[in-house]
PDB file of C-alpha atoms in Angstrom:
ATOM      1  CA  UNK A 272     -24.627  37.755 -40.632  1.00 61.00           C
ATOM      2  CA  UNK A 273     -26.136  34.260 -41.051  1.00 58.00           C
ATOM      3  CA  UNK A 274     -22.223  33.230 -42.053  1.00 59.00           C
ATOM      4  CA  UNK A 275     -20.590  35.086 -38.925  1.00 47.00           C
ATOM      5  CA  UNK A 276     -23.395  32.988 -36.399  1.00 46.00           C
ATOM      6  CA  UNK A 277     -22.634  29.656 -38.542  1.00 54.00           C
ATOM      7  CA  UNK A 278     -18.529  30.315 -37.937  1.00 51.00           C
ATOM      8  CA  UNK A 279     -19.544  31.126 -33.977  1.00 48.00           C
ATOM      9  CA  UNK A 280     -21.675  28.050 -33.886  1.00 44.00           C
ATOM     10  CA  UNK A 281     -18.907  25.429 -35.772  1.00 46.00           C
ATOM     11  CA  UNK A 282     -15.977  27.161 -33.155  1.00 45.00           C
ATOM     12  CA  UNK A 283     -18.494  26.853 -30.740  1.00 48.00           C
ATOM     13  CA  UNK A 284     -18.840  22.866 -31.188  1.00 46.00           C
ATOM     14  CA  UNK A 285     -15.428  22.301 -32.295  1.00 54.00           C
ATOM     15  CA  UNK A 286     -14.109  23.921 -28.747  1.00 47.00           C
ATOM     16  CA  UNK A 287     -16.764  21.902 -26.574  1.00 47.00           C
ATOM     17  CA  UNK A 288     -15.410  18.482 -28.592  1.00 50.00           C
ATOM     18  CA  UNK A 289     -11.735  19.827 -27.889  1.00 51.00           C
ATOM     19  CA  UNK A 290     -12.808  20.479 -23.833  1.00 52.00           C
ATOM     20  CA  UNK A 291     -14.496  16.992 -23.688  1.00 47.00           C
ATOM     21  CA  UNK A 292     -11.647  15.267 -25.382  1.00 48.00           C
ATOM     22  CA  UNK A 293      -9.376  17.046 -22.809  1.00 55.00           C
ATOM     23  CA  UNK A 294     -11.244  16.255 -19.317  1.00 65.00           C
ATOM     24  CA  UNK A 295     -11.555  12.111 -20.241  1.00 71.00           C
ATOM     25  CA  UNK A 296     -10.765  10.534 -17.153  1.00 78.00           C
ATOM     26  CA  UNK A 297      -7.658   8.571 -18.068  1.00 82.00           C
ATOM     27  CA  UNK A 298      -7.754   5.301 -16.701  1.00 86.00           C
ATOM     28  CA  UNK A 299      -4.713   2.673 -15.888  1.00 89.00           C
ATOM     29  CA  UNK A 300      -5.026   0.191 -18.499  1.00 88.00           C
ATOM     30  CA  UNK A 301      -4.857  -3.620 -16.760  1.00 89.00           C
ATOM     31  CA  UNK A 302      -2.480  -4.187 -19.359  1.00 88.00           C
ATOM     32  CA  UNK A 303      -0.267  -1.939 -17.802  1.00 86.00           C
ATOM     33  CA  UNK A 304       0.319  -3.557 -14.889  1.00 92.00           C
ATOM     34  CA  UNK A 305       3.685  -5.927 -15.443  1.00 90.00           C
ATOM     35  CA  UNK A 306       3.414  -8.879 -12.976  1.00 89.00           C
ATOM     36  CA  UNK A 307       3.805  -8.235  -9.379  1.00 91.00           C
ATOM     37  CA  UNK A 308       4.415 -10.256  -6.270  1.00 92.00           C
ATOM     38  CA  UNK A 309       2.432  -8.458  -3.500  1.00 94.00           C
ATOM     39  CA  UNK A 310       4.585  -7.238  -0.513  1.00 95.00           C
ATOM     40  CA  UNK A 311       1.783  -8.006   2.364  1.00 96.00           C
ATOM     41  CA  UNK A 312       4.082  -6.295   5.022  1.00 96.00           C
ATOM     42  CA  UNK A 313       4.577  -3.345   2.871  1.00 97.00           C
ATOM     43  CA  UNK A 314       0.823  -2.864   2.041  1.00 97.00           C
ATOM     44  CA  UNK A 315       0.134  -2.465   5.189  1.00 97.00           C
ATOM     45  CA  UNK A 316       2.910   0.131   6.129  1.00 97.00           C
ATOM     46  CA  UNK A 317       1.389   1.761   2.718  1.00 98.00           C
ATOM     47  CA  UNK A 318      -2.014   1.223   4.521  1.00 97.00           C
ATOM     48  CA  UNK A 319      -1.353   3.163   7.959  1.00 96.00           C
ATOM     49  CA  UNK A 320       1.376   5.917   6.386  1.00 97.00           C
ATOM     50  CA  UNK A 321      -1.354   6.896   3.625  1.00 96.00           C
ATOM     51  CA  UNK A 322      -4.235   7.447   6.684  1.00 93.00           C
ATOM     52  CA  UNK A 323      -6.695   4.983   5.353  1.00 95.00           C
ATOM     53  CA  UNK A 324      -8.313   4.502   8.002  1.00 93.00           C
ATOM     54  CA  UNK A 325      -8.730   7.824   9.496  1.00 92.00           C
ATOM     55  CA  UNK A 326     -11.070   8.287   6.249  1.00 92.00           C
ATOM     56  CA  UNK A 327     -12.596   5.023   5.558  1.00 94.00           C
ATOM     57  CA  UNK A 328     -13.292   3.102   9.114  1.00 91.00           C
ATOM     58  CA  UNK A 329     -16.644   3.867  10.643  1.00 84.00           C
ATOM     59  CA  UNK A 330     -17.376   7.581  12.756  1.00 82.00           C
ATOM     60  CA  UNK A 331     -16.206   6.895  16.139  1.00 81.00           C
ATOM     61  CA  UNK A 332     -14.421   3.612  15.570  1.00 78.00           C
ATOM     62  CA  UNK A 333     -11.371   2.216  17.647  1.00 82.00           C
ATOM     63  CA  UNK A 334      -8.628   0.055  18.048  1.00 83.00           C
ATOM     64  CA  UNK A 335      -9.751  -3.641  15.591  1.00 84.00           C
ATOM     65  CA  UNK A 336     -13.317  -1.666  14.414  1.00 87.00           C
ATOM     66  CA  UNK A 337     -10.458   1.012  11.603  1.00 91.00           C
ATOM     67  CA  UNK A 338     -10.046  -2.209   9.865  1.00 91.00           C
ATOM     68  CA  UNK A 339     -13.392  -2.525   8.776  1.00 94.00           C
ATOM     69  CA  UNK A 340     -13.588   0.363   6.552  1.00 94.00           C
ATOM     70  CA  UNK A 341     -17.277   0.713   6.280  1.00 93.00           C
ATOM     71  CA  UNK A 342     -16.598   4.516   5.375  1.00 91.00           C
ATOM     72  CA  UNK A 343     -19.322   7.454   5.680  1.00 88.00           C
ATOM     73  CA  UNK A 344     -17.650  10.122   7.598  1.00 89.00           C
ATOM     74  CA  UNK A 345     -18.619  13.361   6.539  1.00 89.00           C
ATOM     75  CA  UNK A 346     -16.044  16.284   5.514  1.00 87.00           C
ATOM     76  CA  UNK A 347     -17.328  19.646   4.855  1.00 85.00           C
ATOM     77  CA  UNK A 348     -15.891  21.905   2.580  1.00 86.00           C
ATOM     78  CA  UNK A 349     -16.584  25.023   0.519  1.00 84.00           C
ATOM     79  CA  UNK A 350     -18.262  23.030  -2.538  1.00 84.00           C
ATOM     80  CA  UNK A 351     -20.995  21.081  -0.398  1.00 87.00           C
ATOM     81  CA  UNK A 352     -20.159  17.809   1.972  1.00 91.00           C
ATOM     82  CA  UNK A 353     -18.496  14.926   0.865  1.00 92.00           C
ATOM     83  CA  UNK A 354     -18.690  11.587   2.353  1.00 93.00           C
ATOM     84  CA  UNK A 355     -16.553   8.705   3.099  1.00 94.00           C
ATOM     85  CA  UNK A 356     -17.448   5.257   0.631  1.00 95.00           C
ATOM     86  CA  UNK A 357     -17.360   1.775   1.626  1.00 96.00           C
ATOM     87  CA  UNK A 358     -14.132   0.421   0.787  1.00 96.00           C
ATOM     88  CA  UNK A 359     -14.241  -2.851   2.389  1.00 96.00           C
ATOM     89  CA  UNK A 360     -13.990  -6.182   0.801  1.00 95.00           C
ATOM     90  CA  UNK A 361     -17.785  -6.264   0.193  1.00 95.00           C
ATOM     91  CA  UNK A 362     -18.151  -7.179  -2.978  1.00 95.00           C
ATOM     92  CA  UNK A 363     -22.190  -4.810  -3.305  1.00 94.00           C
ATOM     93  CA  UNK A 364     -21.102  -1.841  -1.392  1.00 95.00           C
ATOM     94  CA  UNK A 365     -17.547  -1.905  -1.190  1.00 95.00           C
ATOM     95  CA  UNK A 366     -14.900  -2.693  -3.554  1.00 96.00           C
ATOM     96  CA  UNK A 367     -14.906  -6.418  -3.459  1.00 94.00           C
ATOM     97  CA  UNK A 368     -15.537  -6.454  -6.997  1.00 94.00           C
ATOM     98  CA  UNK A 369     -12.951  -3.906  -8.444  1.00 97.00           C
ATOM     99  CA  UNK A 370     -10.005  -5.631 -10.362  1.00 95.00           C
ATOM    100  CA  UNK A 371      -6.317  -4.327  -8.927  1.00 97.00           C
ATOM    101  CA  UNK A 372      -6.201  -2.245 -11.999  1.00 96.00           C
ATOM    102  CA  UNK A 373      -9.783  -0.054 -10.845  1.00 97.00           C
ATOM    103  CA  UNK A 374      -7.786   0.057  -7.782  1.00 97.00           C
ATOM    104  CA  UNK A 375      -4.861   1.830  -9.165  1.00 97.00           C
ATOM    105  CA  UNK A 376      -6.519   3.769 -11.441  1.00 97.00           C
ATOM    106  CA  UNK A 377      -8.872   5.428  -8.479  1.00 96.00           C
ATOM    107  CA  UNK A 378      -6.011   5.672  -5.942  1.00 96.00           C
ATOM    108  CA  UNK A 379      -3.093   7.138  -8.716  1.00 95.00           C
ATOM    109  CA  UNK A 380      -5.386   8.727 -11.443  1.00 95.00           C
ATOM    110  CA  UNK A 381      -9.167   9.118  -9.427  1.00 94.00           C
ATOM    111  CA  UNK A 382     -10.703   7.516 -11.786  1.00 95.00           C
ATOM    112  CA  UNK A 383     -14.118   5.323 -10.812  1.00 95.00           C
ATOM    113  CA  UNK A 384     -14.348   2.011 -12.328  1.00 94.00           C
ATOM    114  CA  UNK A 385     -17.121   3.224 -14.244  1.00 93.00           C
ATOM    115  CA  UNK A 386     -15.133   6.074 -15.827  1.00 92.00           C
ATOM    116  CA  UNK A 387     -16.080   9.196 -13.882  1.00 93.00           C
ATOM    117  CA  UNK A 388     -13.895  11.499 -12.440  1.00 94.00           C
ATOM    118  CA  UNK A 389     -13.659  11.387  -8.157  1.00 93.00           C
ATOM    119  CA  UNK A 390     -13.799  14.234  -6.136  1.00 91.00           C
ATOM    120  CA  UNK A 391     -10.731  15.465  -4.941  1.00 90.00           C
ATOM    121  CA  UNK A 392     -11.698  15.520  -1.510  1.00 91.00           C
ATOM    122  CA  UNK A 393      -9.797  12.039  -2.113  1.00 93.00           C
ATOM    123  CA  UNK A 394      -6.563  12.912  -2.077  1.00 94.00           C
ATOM    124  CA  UNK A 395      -5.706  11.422  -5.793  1.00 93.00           C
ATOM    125  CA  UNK A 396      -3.675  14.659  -6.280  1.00 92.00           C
ATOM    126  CA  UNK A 397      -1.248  13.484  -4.139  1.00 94.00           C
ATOM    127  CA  UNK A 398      -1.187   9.434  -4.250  1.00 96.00           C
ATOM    128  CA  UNK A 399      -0.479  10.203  -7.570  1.00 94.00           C
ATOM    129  CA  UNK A 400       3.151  10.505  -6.644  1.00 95.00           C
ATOM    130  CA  UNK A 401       3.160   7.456  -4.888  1.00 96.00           C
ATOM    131  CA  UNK A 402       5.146   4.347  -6.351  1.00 95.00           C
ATOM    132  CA  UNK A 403       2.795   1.795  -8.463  1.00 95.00           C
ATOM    133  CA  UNK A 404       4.252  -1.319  -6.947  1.00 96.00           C
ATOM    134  CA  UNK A 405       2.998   0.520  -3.218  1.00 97.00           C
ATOM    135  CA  UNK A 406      -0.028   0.707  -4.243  1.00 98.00           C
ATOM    136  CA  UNK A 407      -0.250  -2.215  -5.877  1.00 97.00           C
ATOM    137  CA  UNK A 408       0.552  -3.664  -2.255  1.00 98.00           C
ATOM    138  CA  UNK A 409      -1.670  -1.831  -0.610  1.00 98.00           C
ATOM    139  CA  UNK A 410      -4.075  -3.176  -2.349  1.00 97.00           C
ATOM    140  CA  UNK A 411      -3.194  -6.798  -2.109  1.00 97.00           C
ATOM    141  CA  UNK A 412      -3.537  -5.851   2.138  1.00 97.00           C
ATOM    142  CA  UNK A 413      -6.680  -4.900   1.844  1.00 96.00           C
ATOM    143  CA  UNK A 414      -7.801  -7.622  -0.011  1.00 95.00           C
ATOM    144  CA  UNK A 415      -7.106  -9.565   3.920  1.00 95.00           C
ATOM    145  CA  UNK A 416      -9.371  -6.479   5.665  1.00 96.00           C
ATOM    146  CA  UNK A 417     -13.385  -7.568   6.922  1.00 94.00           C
ATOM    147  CA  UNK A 418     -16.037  -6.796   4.299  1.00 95.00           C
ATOM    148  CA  UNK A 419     -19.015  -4.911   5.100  1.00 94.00           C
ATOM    149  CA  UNK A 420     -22.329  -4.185   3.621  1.00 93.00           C
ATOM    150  CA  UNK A 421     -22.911  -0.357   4.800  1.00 94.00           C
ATOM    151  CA  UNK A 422     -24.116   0.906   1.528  1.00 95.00           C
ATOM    152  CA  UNK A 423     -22.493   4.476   1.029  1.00 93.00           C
ATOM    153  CA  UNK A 424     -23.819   7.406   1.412  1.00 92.00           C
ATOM    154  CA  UNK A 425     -23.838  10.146  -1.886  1.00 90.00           C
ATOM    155  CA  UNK A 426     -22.162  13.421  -1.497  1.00 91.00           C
ATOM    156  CA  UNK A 427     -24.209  16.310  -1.185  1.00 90.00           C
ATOM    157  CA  UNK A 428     -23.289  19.046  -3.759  1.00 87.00           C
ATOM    158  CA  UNK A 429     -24.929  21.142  -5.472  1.00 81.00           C
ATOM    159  CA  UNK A 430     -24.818  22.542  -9.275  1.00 82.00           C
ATOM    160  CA  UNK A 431     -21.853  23.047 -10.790  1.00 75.00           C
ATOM    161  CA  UNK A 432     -19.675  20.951  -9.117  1.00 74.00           C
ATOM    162  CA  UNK A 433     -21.902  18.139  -9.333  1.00 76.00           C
ATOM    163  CA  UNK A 434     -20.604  17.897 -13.375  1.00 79.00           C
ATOM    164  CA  UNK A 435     -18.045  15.242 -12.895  1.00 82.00           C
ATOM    165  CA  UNK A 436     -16.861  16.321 -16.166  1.00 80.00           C
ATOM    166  CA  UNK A 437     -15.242  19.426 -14.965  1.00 84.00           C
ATOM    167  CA  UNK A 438     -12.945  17.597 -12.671  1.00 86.00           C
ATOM    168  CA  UNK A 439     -10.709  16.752 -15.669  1.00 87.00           C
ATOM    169  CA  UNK A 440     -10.093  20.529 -15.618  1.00 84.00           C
ATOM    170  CA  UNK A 441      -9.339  20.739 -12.153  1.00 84.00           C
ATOM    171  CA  UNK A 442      -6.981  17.684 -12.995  1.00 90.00           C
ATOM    172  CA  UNK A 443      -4.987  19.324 -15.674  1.00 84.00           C
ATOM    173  CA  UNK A 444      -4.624  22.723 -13.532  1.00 84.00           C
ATOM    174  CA  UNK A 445      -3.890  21.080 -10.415  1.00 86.00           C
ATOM    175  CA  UNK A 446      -3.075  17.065 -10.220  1.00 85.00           C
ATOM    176  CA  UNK A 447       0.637  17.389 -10.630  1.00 84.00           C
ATOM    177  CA  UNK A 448       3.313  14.730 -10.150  1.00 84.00           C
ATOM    178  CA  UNK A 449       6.343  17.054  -9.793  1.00 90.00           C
ATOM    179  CA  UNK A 450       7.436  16.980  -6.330  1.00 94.00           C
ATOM    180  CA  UNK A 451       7.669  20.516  -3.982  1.00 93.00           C
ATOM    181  CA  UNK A 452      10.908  19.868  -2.300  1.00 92.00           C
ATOM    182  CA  UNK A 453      12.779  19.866  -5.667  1.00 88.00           C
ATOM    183  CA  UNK A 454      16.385  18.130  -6.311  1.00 77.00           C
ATOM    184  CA  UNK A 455      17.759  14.813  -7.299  1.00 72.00           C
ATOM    185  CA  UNK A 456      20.865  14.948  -4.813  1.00 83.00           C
ATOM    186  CA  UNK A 457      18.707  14.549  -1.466  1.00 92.00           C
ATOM    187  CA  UNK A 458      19.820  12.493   1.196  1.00 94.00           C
ATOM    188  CA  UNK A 459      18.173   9.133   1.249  1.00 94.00           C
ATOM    189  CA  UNK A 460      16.536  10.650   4.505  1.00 96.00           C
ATOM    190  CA  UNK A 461      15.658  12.954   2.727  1.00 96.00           C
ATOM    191  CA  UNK A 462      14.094  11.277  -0.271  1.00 95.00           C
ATOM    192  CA  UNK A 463      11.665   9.257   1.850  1.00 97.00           C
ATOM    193  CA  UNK A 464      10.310  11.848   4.409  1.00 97.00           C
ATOM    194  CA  UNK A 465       9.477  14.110   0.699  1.00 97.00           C
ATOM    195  CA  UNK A 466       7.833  10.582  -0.217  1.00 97.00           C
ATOM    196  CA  UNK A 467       5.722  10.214   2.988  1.00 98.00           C
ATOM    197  CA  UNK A 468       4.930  13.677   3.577  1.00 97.00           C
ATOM    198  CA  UNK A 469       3.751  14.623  -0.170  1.00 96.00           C
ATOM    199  CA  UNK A 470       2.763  11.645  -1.169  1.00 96.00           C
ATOM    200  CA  UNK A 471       0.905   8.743   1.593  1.00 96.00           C
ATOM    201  CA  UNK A 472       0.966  10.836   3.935  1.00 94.00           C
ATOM    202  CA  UNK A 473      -0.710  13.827   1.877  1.00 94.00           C
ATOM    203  CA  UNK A 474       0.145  16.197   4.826  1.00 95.00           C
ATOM    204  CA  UNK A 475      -0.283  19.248   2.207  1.00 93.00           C
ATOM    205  CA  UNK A 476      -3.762  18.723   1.648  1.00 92.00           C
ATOM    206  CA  UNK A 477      -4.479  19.824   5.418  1.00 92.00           C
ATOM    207  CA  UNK A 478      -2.071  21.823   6.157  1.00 94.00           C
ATOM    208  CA  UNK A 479      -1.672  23.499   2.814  1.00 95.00           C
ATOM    209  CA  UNK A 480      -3.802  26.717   1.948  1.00 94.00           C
ATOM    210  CA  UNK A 481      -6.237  26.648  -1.028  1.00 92.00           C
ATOM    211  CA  UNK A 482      -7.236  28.360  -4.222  1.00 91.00           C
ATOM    212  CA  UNK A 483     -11.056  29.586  -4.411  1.00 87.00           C
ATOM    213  CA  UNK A 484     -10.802  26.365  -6.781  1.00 85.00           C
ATOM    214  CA  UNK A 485      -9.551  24.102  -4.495  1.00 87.00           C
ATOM    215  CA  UNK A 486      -6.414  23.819  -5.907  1.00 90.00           C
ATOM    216  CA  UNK A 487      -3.626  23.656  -2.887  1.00 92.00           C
ATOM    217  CA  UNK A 488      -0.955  27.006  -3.242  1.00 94.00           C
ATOM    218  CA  UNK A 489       2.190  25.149  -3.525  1.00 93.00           C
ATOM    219  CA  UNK A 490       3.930  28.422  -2.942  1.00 92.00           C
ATOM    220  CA  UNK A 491       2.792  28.578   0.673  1.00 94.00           C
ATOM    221  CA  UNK A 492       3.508  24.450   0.832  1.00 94.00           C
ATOM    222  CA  UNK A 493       2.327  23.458   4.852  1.00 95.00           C
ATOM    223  CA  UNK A 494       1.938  26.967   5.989  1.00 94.00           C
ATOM    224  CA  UNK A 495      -1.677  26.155   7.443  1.00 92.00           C
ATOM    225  CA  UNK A 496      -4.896  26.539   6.514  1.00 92.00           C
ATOM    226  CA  UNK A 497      -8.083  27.326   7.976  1.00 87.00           C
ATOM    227  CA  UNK A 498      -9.920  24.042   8.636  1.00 83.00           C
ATOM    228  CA  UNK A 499     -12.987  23.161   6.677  1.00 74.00           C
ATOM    229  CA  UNK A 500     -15.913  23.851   9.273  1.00 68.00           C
ATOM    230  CA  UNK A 501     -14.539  27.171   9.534  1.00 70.00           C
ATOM    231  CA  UNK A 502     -13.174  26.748  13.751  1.00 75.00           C
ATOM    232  CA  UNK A 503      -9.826  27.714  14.107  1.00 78.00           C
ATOM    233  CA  UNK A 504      -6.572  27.118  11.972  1.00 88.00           C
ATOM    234  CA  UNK A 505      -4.728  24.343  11.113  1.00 90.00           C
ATOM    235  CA  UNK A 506      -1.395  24.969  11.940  1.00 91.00           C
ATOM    236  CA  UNK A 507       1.934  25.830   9.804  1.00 94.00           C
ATOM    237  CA  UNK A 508       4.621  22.965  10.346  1.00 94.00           C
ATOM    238  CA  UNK A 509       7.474  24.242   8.802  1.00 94.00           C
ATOM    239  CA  UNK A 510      10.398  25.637  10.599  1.00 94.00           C
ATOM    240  CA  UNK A 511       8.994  29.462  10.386  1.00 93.00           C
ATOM    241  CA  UNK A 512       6.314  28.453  13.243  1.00 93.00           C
ATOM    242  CA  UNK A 513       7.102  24.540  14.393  1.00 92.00           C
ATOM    243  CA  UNK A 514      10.238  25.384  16.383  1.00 92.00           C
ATOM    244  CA  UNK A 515      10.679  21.450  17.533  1.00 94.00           C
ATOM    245  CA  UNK A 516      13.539  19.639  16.909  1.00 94.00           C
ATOM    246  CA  UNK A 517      14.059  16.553  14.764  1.00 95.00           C
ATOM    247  CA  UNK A 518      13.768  14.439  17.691  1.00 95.00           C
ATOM    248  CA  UNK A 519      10.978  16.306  19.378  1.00 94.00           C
ATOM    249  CA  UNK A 520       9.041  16.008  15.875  1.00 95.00           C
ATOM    250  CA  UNK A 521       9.203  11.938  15.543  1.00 96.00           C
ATOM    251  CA  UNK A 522       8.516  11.601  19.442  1.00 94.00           C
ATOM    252  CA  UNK A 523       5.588  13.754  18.729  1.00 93.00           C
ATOM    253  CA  UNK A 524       4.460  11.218  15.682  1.00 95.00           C
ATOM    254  CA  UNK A 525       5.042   8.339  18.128  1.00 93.00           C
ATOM    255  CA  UNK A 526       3.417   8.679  20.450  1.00 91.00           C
ATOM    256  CA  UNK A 527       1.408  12.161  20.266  1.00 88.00           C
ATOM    257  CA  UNK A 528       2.935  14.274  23.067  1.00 87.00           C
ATOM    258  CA  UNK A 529       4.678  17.633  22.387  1.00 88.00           C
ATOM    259  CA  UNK A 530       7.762  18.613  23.543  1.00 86.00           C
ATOM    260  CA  UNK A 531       5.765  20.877  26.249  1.00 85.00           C
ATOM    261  CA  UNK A 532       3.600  17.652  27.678  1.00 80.00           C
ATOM    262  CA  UNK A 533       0.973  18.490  25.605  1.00 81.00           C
ATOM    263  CA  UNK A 534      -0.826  16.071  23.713  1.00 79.00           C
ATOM    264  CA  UNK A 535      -2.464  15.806  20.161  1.00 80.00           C
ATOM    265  CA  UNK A 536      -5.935  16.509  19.612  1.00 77.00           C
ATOM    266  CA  UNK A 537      -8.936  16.871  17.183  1.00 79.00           C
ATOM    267  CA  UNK A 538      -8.067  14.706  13.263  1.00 81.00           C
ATOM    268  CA  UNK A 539      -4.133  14.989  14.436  1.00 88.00           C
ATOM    269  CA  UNK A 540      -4.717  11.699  17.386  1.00 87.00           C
ATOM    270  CA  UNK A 541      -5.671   9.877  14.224  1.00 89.00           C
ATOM    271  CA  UNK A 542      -2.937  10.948  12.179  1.00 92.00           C
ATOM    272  CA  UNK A 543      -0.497   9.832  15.019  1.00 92.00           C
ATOM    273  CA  UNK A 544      -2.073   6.544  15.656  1.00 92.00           C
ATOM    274  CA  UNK A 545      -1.667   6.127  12.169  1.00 94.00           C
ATOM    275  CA  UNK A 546       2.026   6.916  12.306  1.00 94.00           C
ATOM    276  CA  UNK A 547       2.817   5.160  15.229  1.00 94.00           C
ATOM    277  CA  UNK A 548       2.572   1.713  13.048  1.00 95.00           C
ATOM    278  CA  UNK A 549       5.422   3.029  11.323  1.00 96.00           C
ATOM    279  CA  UNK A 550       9.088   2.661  12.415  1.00 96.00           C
ATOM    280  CA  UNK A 551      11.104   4.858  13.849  1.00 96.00           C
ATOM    281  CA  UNK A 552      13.214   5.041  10.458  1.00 97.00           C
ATOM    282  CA  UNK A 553      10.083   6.657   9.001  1.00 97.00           C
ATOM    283  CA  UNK A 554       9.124   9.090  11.500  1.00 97.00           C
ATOM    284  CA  UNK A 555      12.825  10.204  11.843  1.00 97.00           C
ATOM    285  CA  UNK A 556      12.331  10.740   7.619  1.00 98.00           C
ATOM    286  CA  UNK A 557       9.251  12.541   8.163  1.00 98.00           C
ATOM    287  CA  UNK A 558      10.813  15.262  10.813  1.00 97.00           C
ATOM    288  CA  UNK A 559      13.936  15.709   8.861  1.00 97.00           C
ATOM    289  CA  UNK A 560      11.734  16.866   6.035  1.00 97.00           C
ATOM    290  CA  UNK A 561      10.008  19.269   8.020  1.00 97.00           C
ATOM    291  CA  UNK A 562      13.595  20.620   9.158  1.00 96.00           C
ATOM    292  CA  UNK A 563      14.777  20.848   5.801  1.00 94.00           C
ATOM    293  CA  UNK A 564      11.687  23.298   4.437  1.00 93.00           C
ATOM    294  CA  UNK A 565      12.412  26.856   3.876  1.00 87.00           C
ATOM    295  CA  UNK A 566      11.310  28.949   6.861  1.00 71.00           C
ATOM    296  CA  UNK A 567      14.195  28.031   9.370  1.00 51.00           C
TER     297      UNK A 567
END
């Protein structure tokens, strides 16, 4: 008996060493990072089409204020409320004191500085598709944004998803790099609305339906989802339910009003004044995208 408890104990050990080993975050080395002349127009295209601001400026602010990215909005979910950080230029309580390399390695890989896994709530899952030398830029833009000393505020959620060290499992089931809209012989059109809309743009994550871990179901890819205080839907945007045309679908992204006069409300008005810094080249990308999912 003693021998069957000592073979339960060593498995025991040996597959709590093996599921340690296999949820390490896993960093982007600086030495990985080839030499790179910073696109500054670029970063901030990067900057507005991946909704920085809509996450990081302060509650409430307008118009010059969404520069200052002082963070600590609040967004509710099913595993406790997560909050916005600082990620200005402040060197105490931003990330004025991250080399480019911490940078990438949150943004592509969510991986802190100090080696601990980030919350998904951060859209990491989906930035990781992005292209290096993007974010790369971004970064270099931010580098010109106001610093701020707002210390940030800690996430409140409780045991067990407060073990960062589970994350690496929700990582391996669900942090995925394959696109959804599969194929190599997409129109260039094509190509870049899949880039903005699953990757800066991370339109799946609200308008995607999730797993009871959190995980988004890729096989119902923007059919909507209930929103995270639990009020009403977030709608489905492919062609089964948004009915608008190409054209009506970029106008909409321009400048917020629907082909019925109607005008965007709620997180969407900061989604469009994000995408109204884009041009009209990018917008057209994004709404031939939505045209080309299955549901038409």
């Amino acid at each position: 008996m003693r021998r069957f408890f000592r073979a339960v104990f060593f498995l025991a050990v040996i597959g709590a060493a093996l599921g340690w080993w296999l949820t390490a975050p896993n960093p982007i080395a600086a030495s990985a990072l080839a030499a790179h002349d910073p696109d500054m127009e670029n970063g901030e295209l990067v900057f507005w089409a991946a909704g920085c601001a809509s996450c990081h400026a302060g509650p409430d602010a307008e118009g010059e204020e969404r520069l200052v990215l002082s963070g600590g909005r609040a967004f509710p979910s099913d595993f406790g409320t997560f909050y916005a950080p600082n990620i200005s230029a402040d060197p105490d309580h931003g990330i004025g004191g991250w080399s480019e390399a911490d940078f990438v390695s949150a943004v592509m890989r969510g991986v802190s500085p100090e080696g601990q896994h980030y919350y998904p709530a951060f859209p990491y899952g989906t930035y990781g598709r992005a292209g290096m030398g993007d974010i790369r830029d971004l970064w270099a833009f931010m580098q010109t944004l106001p610093a701020d000393a707002t210390p940030s505020r800690d996430h409140d959620v409780g045991f067990p998803f407060s073990i960062r060290r589970a994350l690496g499992g929700w990582k391996m089931l669900f942090a995925s790099s394959d696109w959804v809209m599969a194929g190599e012989a997409l129109s260039p059109e094509l190509m870049r609305g899949r880039y903005l809309v699953e990757s800066l743009g991370h339109c799946g994550e609200c308008h995607t339906p999730r797993n009871a871990l959190g995980g988004l179901q890729l096989d119902a890819w923007l059919t909507g989802a209930p929103t995270p205080s639990g009020q009403g839907r977030i709608p489905n945007i492919t062609p089964a339910e948004l009915t608008w045309s190409a054209s009506d679908i970029a106008n909409y992204l321009r400048d917020g009003f629907t082909p019925e006069f109607d005008s965007a409300g709620g997180e969407m008005a900061e989604v469009i004044q994000n995408m109204a810094h884009l041009p009209d080249a990018d917008r057209a990308a994004i709404a031939a995208y939505l045209r080309a999912l299955p549901g038409g």
